CSV table of C-alpha atoms and ligand atoms in Angstrom, one decimal:
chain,number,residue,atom,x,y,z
A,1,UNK,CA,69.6,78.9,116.7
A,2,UNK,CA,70.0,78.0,112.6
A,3,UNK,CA,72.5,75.9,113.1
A,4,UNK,CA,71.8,72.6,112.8
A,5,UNK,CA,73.8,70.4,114.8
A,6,UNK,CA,75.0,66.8,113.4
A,7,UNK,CA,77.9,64.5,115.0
A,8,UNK,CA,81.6,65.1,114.2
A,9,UNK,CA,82.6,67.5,112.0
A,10,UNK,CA,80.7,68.9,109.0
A,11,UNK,CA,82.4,68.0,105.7
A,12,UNK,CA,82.4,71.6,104.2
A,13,UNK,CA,83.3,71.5,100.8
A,14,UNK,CA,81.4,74.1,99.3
A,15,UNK,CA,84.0,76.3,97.5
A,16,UNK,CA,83.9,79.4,100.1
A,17,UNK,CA,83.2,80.1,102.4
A,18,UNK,CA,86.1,77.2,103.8
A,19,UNK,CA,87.0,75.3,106.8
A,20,UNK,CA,88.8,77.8,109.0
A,21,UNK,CA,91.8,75.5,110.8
A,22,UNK,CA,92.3,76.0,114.3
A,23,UNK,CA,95.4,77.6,114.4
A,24,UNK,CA,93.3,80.8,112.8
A,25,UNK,CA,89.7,80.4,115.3
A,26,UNK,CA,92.2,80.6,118.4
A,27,UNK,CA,93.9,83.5,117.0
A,28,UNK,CA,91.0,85.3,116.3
A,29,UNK,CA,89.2,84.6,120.0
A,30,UNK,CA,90.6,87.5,121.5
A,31,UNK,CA,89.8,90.8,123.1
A,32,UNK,CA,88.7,94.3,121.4
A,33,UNK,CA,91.8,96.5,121.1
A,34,UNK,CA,92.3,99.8,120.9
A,35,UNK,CA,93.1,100.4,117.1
A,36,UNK,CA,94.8,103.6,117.9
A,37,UNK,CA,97.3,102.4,119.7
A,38,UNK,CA,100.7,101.5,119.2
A,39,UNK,CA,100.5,98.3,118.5
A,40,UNK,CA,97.4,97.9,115.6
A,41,UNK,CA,100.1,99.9,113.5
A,42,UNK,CA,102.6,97.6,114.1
A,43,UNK,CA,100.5,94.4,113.0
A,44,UNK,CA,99.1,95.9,110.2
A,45,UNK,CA,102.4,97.3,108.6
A,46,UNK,CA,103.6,93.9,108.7
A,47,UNK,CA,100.4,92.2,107.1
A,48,UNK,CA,100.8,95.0,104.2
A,49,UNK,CA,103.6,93.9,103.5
A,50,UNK,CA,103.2,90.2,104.1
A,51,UNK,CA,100.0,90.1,101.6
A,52,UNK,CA,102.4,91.4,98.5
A,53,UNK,CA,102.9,87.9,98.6
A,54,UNK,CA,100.3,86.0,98.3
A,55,UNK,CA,99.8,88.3,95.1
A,56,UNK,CA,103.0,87.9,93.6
A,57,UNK,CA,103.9,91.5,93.8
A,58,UNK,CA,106.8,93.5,94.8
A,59,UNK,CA,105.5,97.3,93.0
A,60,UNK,CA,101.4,96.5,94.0
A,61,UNK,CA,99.7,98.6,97.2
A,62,UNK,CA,97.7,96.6,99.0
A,63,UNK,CA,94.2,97.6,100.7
A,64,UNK,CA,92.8,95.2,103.5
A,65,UNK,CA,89.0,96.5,103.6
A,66,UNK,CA,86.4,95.5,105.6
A,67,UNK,CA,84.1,93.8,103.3
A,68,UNK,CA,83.6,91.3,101.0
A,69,UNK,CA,84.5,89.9,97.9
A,70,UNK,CA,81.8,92.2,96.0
A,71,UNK,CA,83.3,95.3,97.4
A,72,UNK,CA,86.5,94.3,97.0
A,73,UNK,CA,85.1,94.1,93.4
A,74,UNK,CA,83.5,98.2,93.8
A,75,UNK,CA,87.1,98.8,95.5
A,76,UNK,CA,89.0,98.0,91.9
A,77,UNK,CA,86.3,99.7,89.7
A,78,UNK,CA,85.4,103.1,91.2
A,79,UNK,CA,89.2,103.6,92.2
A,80,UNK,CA,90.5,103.2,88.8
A,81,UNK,CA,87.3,104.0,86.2
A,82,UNK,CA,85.1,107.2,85.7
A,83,UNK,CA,81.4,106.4,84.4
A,84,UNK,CA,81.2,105.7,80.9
A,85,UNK,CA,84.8,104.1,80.7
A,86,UNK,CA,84.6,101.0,78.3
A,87,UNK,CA,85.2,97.7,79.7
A,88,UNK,CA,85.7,94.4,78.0
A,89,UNK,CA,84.3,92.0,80.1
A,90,UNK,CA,83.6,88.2,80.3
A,91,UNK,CA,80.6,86.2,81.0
A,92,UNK,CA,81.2,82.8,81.7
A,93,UNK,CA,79.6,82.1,84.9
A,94,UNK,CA,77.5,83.5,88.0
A,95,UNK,CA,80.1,85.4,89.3
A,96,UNK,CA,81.2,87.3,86.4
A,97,UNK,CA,77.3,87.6,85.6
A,98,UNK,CA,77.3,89.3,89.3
A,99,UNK,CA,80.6,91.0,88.5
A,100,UNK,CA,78.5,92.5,85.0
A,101,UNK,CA,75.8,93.3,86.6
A,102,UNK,CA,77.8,95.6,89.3
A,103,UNK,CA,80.1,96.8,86.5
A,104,UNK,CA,76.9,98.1,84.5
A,105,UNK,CA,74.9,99.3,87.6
A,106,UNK,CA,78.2,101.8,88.4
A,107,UNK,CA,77.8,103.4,85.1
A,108,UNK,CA,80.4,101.8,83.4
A,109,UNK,CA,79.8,100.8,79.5
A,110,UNK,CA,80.3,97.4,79.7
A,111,UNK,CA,81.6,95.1,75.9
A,112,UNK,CA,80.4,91.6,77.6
A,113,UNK,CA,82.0,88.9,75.7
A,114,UNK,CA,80.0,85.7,76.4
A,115,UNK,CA,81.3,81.9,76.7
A,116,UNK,CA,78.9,79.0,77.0
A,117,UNK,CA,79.2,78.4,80.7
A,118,UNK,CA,81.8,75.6,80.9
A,119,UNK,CA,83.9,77.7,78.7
A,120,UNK,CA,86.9,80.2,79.7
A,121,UNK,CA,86.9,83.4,78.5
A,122,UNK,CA,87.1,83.8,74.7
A,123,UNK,CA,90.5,85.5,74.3
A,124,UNK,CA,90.3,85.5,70.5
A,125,UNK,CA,87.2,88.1,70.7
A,126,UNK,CA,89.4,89.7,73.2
A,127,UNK,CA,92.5,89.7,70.5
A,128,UNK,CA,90.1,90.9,68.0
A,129,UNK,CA,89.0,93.7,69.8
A,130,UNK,CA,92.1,94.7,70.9
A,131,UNK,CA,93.2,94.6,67.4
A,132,UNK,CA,90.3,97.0,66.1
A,133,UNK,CA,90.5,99.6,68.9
A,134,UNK,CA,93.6,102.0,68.0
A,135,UNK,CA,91.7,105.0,69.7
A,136,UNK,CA,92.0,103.0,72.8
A,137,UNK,CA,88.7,103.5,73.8
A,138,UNK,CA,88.7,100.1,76.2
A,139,UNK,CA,89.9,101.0,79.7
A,140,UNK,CA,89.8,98.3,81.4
A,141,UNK,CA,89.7,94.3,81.0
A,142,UNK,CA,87.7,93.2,83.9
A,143,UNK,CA,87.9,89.4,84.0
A,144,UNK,CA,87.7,86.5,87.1
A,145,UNK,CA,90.5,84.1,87.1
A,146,UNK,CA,89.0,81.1,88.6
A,147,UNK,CA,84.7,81.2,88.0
A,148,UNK,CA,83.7,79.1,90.8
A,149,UNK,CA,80.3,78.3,89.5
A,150,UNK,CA,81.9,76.4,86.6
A,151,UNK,CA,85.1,75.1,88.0
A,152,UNK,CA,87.2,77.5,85.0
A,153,UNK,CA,90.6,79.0,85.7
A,154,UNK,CA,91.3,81.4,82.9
A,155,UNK,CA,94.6,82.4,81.0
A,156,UNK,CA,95.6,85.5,82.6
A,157,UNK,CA,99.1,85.5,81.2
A,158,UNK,CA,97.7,85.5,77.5
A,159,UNK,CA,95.5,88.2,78.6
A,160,UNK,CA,98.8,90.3,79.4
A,161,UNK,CA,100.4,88.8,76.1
A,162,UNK,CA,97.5,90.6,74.3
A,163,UNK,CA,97.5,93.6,75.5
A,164,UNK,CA,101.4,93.9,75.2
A,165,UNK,CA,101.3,92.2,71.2
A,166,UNK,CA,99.1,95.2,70.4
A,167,UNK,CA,100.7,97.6,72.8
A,168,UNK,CA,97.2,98.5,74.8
A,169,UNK,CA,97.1,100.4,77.4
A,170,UNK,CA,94.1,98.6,79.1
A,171,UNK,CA,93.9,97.8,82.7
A,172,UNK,CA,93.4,94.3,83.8
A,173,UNK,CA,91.7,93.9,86.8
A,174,UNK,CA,91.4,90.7,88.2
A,175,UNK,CA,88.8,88.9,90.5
A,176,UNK,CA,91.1,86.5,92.6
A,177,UNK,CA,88.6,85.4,95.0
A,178,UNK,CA,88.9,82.0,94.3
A,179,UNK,CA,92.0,81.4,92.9
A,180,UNK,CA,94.4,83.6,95.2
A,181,UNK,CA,96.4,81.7,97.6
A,182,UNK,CA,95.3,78.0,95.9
A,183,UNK,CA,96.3,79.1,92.3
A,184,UNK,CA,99.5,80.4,91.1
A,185,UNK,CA,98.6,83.7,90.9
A,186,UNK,CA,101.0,86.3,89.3
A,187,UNK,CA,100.4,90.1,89.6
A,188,UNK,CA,103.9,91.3,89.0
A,189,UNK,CA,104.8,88.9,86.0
A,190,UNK,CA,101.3,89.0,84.2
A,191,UNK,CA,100.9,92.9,84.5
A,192,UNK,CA,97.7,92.5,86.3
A,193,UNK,CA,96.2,96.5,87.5
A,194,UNK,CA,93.9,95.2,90.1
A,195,UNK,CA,93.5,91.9,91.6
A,196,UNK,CA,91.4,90.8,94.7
A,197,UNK,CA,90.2,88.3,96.7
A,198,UNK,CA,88.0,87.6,99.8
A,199,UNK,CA,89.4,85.9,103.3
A,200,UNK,CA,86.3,83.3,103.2
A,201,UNK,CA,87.8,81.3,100.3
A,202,UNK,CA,91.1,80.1,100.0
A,203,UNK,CA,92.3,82.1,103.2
A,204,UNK,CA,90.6,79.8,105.0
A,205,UNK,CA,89.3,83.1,107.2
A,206,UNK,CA,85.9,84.2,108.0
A,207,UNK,CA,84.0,86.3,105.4
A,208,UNK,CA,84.4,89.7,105.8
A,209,UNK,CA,88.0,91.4,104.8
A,210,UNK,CA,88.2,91.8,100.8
A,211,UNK,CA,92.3,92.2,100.1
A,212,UNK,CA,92.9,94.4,96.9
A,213,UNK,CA,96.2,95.2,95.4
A,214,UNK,CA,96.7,97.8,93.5
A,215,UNK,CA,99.7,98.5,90.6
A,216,UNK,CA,101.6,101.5,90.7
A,217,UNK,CA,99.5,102.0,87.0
A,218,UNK,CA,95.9,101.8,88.9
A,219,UNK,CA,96.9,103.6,91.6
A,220,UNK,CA,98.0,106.1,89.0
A,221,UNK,CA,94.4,106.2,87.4
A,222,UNK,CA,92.6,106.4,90.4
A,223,UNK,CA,94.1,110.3,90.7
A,224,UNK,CA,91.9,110.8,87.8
A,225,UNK,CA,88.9,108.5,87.8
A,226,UNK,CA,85.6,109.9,88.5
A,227,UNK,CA,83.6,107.1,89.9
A,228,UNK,CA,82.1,108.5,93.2
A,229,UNK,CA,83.2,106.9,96.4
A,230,UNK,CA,84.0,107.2,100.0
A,231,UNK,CA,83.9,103.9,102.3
A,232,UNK,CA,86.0,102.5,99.2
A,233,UNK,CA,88.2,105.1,98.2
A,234,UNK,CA,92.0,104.7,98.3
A,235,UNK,CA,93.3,107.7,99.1
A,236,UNK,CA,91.7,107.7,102.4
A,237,UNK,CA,93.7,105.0,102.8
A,238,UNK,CA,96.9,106.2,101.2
A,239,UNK,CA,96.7,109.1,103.7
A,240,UNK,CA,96.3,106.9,106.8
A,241,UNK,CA,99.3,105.1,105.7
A,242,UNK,CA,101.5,108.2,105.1
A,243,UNK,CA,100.5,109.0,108.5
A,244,UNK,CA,101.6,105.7,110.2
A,245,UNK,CA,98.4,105.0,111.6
A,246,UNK,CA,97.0,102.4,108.5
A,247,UNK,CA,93.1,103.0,108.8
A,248,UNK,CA,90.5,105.2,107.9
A,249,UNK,CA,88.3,103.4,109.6
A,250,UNK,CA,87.7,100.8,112.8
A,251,UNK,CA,89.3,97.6,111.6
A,252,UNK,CA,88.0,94.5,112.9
A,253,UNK,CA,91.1,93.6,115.0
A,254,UNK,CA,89.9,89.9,115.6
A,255,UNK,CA,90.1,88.9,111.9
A,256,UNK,CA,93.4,90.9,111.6
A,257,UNK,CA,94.9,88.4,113.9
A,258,UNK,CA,93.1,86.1,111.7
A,259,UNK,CA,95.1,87.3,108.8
A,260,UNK,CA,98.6,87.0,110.6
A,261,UNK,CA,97.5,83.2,111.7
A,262,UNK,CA,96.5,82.3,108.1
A,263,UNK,CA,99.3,84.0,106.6
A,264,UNK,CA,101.5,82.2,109.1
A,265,UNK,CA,99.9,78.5,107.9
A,266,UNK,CA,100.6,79.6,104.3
A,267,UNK,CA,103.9,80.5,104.6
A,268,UNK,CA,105.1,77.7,107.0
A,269,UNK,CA,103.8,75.5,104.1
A,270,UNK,CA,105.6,77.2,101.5
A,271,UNK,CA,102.9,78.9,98.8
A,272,UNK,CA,104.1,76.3,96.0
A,273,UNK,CA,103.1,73.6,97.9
A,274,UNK,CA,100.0,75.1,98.3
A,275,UNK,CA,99.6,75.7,95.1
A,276,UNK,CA,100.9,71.8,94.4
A,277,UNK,CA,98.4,70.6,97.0
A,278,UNK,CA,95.4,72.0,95.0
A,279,UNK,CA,96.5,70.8,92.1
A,280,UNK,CA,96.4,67.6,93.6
A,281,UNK,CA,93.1,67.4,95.2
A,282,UNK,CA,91.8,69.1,92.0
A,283,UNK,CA,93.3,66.2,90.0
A,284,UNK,CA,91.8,63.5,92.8
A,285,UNK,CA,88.7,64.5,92.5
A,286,UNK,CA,88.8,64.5,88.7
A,287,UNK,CA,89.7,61.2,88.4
A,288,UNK,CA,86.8,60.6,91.0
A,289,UNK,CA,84.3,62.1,89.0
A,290,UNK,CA,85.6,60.1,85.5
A,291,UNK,CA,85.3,57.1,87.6
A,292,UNK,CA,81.7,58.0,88.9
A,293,UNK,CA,81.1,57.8,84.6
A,294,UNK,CA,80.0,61.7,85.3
A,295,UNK,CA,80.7,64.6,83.4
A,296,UNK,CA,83.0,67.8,84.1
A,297,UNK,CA,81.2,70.8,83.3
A,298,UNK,CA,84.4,72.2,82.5
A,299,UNK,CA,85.0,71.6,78.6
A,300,UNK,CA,88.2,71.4,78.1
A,301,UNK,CA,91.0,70.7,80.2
A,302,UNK,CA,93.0,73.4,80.0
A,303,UNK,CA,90.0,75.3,82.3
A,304,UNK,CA,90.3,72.7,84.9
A,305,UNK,CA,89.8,74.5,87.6
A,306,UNK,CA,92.1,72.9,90.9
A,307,UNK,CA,90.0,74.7,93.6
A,308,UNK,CA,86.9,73.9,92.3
A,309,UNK,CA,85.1,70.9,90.5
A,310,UNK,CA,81.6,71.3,88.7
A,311,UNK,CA,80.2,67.5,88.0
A,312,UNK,CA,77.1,67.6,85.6
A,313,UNK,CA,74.5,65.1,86.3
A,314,UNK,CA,72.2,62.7,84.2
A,315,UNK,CA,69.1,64.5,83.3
A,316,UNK,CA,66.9,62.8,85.4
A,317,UNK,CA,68.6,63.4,88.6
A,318,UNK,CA,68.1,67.0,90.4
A,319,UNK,CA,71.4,68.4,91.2
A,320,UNK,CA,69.8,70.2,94.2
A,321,UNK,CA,68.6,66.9,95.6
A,322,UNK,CA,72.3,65.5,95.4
A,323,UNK,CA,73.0,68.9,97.6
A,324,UNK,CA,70.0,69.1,99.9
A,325,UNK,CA,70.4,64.8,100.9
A,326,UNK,CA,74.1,65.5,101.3
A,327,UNK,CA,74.0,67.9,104.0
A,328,UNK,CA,70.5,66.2,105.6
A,329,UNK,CA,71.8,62.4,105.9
A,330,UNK,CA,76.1,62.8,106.0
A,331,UNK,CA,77.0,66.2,107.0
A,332,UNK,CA,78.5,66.7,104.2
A,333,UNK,CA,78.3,70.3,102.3
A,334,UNK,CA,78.2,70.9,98.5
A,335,UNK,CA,78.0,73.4,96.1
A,336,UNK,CA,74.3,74.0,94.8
A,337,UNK,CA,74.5,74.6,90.7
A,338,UNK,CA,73.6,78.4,90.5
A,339,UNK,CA,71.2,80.1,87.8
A,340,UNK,CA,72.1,78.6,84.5
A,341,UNK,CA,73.8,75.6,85.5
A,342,UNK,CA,70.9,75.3,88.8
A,343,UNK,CA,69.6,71.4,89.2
A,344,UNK,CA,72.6,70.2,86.6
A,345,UNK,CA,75.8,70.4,88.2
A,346,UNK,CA,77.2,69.8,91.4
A,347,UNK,CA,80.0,71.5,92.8
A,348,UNK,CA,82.8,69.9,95.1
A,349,UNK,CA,84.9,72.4,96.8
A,350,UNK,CA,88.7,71.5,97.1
A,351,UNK,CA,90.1,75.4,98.1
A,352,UNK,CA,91.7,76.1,101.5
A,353,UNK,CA,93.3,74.7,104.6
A,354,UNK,CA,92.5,70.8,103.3
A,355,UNK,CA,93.7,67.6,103.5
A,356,UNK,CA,94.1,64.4,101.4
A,357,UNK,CA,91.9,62.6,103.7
A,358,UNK,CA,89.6,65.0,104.2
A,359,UNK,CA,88.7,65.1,100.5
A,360,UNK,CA,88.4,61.2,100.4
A,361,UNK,CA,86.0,61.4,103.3
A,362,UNK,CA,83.7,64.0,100.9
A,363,UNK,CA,84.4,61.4,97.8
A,364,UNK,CA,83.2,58.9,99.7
A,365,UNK,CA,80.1,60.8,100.6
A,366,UNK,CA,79.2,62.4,97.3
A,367,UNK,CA,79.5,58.3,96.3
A,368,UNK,CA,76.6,57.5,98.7
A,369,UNK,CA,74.4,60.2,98.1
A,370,UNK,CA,74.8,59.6,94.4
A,371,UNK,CA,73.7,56.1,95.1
A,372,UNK,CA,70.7,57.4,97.2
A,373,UNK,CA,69.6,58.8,94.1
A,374,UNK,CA,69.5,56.5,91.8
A,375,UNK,CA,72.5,56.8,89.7
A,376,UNK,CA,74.5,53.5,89.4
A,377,UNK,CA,77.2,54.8,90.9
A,378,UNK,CA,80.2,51.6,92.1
A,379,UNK,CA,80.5,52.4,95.4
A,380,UNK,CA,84.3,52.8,96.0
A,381,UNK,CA,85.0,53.5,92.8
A,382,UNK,CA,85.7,57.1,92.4
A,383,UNK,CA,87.5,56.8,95.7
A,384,UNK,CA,90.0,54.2,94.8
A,385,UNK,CA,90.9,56.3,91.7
A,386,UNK,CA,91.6,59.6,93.6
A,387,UNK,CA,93.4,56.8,96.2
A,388,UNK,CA,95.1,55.7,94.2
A,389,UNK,CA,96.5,59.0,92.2
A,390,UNK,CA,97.0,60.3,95.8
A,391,UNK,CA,98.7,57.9,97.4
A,392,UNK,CA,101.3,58.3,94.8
A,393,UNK,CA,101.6,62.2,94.3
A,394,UNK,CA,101.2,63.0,98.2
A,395,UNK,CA,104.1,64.1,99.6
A,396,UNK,CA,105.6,64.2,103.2
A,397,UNK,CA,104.0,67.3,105.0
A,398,UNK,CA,107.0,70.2,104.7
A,399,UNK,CA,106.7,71.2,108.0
A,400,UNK,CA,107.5,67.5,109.5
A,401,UNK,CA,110.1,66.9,107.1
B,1,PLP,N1,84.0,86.4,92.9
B,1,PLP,C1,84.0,85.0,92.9
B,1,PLP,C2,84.8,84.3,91.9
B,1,PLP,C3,83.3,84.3,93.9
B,1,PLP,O1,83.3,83.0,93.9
B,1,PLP,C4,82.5,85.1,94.8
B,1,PLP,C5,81.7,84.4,95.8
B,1,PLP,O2,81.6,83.2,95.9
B,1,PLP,C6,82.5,86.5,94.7
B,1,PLP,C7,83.2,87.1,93.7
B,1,PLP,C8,81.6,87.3,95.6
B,1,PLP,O3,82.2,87.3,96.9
B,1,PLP,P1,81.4,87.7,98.2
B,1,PLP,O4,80.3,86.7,98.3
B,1,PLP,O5,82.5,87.5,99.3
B,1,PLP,O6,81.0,89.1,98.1
């Protein structure tokens, strides 16, 4: 077996794939069912319309695909884009370096407008841009709200503001994966095309269903877009729909459970207070790391980034060693610093189906383990400042109220 086993329960707090709470394992340990009968239908209806919400929109169709967040990323470019289409894109971090590098392998002819990674993506080359292209030869604005290997949450809604100021027809498509359902994330207000995410972050699911929403506007383009596809296309799906019987294809009825139990959680908490509880742990473990005397890799503050933190290390500690001794002496799992950023940063998770405590208990950790490797860290000292802010800001859990 490659799992390794270690007592009590392994702190997870690599930002996705998440702890999956128990409510959401019991509901997925269930039988195969026949997905052509009445009842399959019936569920997934009700989860179409139930995931409009967790997106904000009222006008958006939604696809629940088996796959991942990369297709879910394929799913929003080949639906709505022929090859060739221009695409303003930003580089800012590994996953929109992934997001790029699928963009350009589909044929697409990708403007890549690069940030220092740390940095959110530069709107005012965006603005320019916009401004210089009256022949409206940019179709599309691909761009990921929250980059998870830097801990940055862009603007979205001065993404929309630009494209409206110089009346641009652009689409915006949107990589949600780790923002959706821990951010506010608004699809209807900010004009957003496309967005998307993947149940393995803050769904607190298992990997393997990519949720893509589609505005009346894509859906409109993806009658005329040329990309080829087939396991991703749309209309497939539209026609199952029309037809009451929802899929194209075998769904995976054990994580569709999963989705109805983790929308369930979400809603019995309210989304705002989801959305206040990430704030809060992002802000905890902020004030942990300025305690710790470390660095965000974030620049400025407004990036912060409440699902995920990035802590740059002195430059004579190996960030990978702070990972690899984290997981080998306390159970405790951390995000590794990926290409550019590899061996520098750190990455603490705080996404999902997560507690105050539980944080603290991966605070307390990340203390150790820095101590273990030589940095003069104060033991205590980065938890007693995210204590401290959290034993003020917590508030009474809604559903015991
Ligand atoms: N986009 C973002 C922002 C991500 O963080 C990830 C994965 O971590 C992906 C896309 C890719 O998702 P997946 O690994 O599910 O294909």
């Amino acid at each position: 077996a490659d799992y390794v086993y270690g007592p009590g329960r392994t702190h997870l707090f690599v930002p996705g794939p998440v702890n999956i709470p128990d409510p959401v394992i019991r509901a997925m340990n269930r039988q195969n069912e026949d997905y052509r009968s009445p009842a399959v239908p019936v569920l997934t209806k009700i989860l179409l319309e139930d995931v409009k919400k967790i997106f904000k929109t009222t006008t958006g169709t939604p696809f629940i695909i088996p796959t991942t967040g990369t297709g879910a990323w394929e799913s929003a470019l080949t639906n709505t884009l022929s090859p060739g289409d221009r695409i303003v894109s930003f580089l800012i971090g590994q996953f929109s370096l992934l997001w790029i590098d699928q963009q350009q392998r589909l044929g697409f002819n990708v403007d890549v407008v690069e940030s220092d990674w740390g940095r959110g993506a530069d709107l005012d080359v965006l603005e320019a841009k916009l401004r210089q292209d009256t022949a409206h030869t940019i179709k599309a604005i691909a761009i990921v709200h929250n980059e998870t290997a830097t801990g940055v949450t862009n603007d979205l809604a001065t993404v929309r503001k630009l494209l409206d100021t110089y009346r641009h027809p652009a689409l915006i498509l949107v990589d949600g994966v780790s923002s959706i359902c821990a951010l506010d994330f608004r699809m209807d207000e900010w004009g957003v095309d496309v967005a998307l995410t993947g149940s393995q972050k803050a769904l607190s699911m298992p990997t393997g269903l990519g949720i893509v929403c589609a505005s009346p506007k894509a859906l409109e383009a993806s009658k005329t877009a040329k990309s080829v596809r087939v396991f991703f296309d749309w209309n497939d799906y539209l026609k199952s729909y029309k037809i009451g019987s929802y899929w194209p294809y075998t769904p995976s009825i054990q994580l569709l459970y999963g989705l109805r139990a983790a929308l369930d959680l979400l809603f019995l908490e309210g989304l705002d207070n989801v959305f206040k509880r990430h704030k809060r742990l992002g802000t905890a473990t902020r004030l942990a790391v300025e305690a710790w005397g470390l660095k965000n890799c974030t620049q400025k503050e407004e990036w912060f980034s409440d699902t995920v933190t990035a802590v740059v290390v002195p430059p004579y500690i190996d960030s990978g060693e702070i990972v690899k001794h984290a997981w080998k002496r306390y159970n405790l799992s951390l995000g590794l610093g990926l290409n550019k950023v590899a061996g520098k940063v750190f990455r603490i998770g705080h996404l999902g189906n997560l507690n105050e405590l539980q944080l603290l208990g991966c605070l307390s950790g990340v203390e150790m383990v820095l101590k273990d490797v030589g940095y003069p860290v104060k033991l205590g000292s980065g938890v007693a400042a995210a204590a401290a802010y959290l034993s003020n800001s917590t508030p009474l859990i809604p559903s015991r109220i």
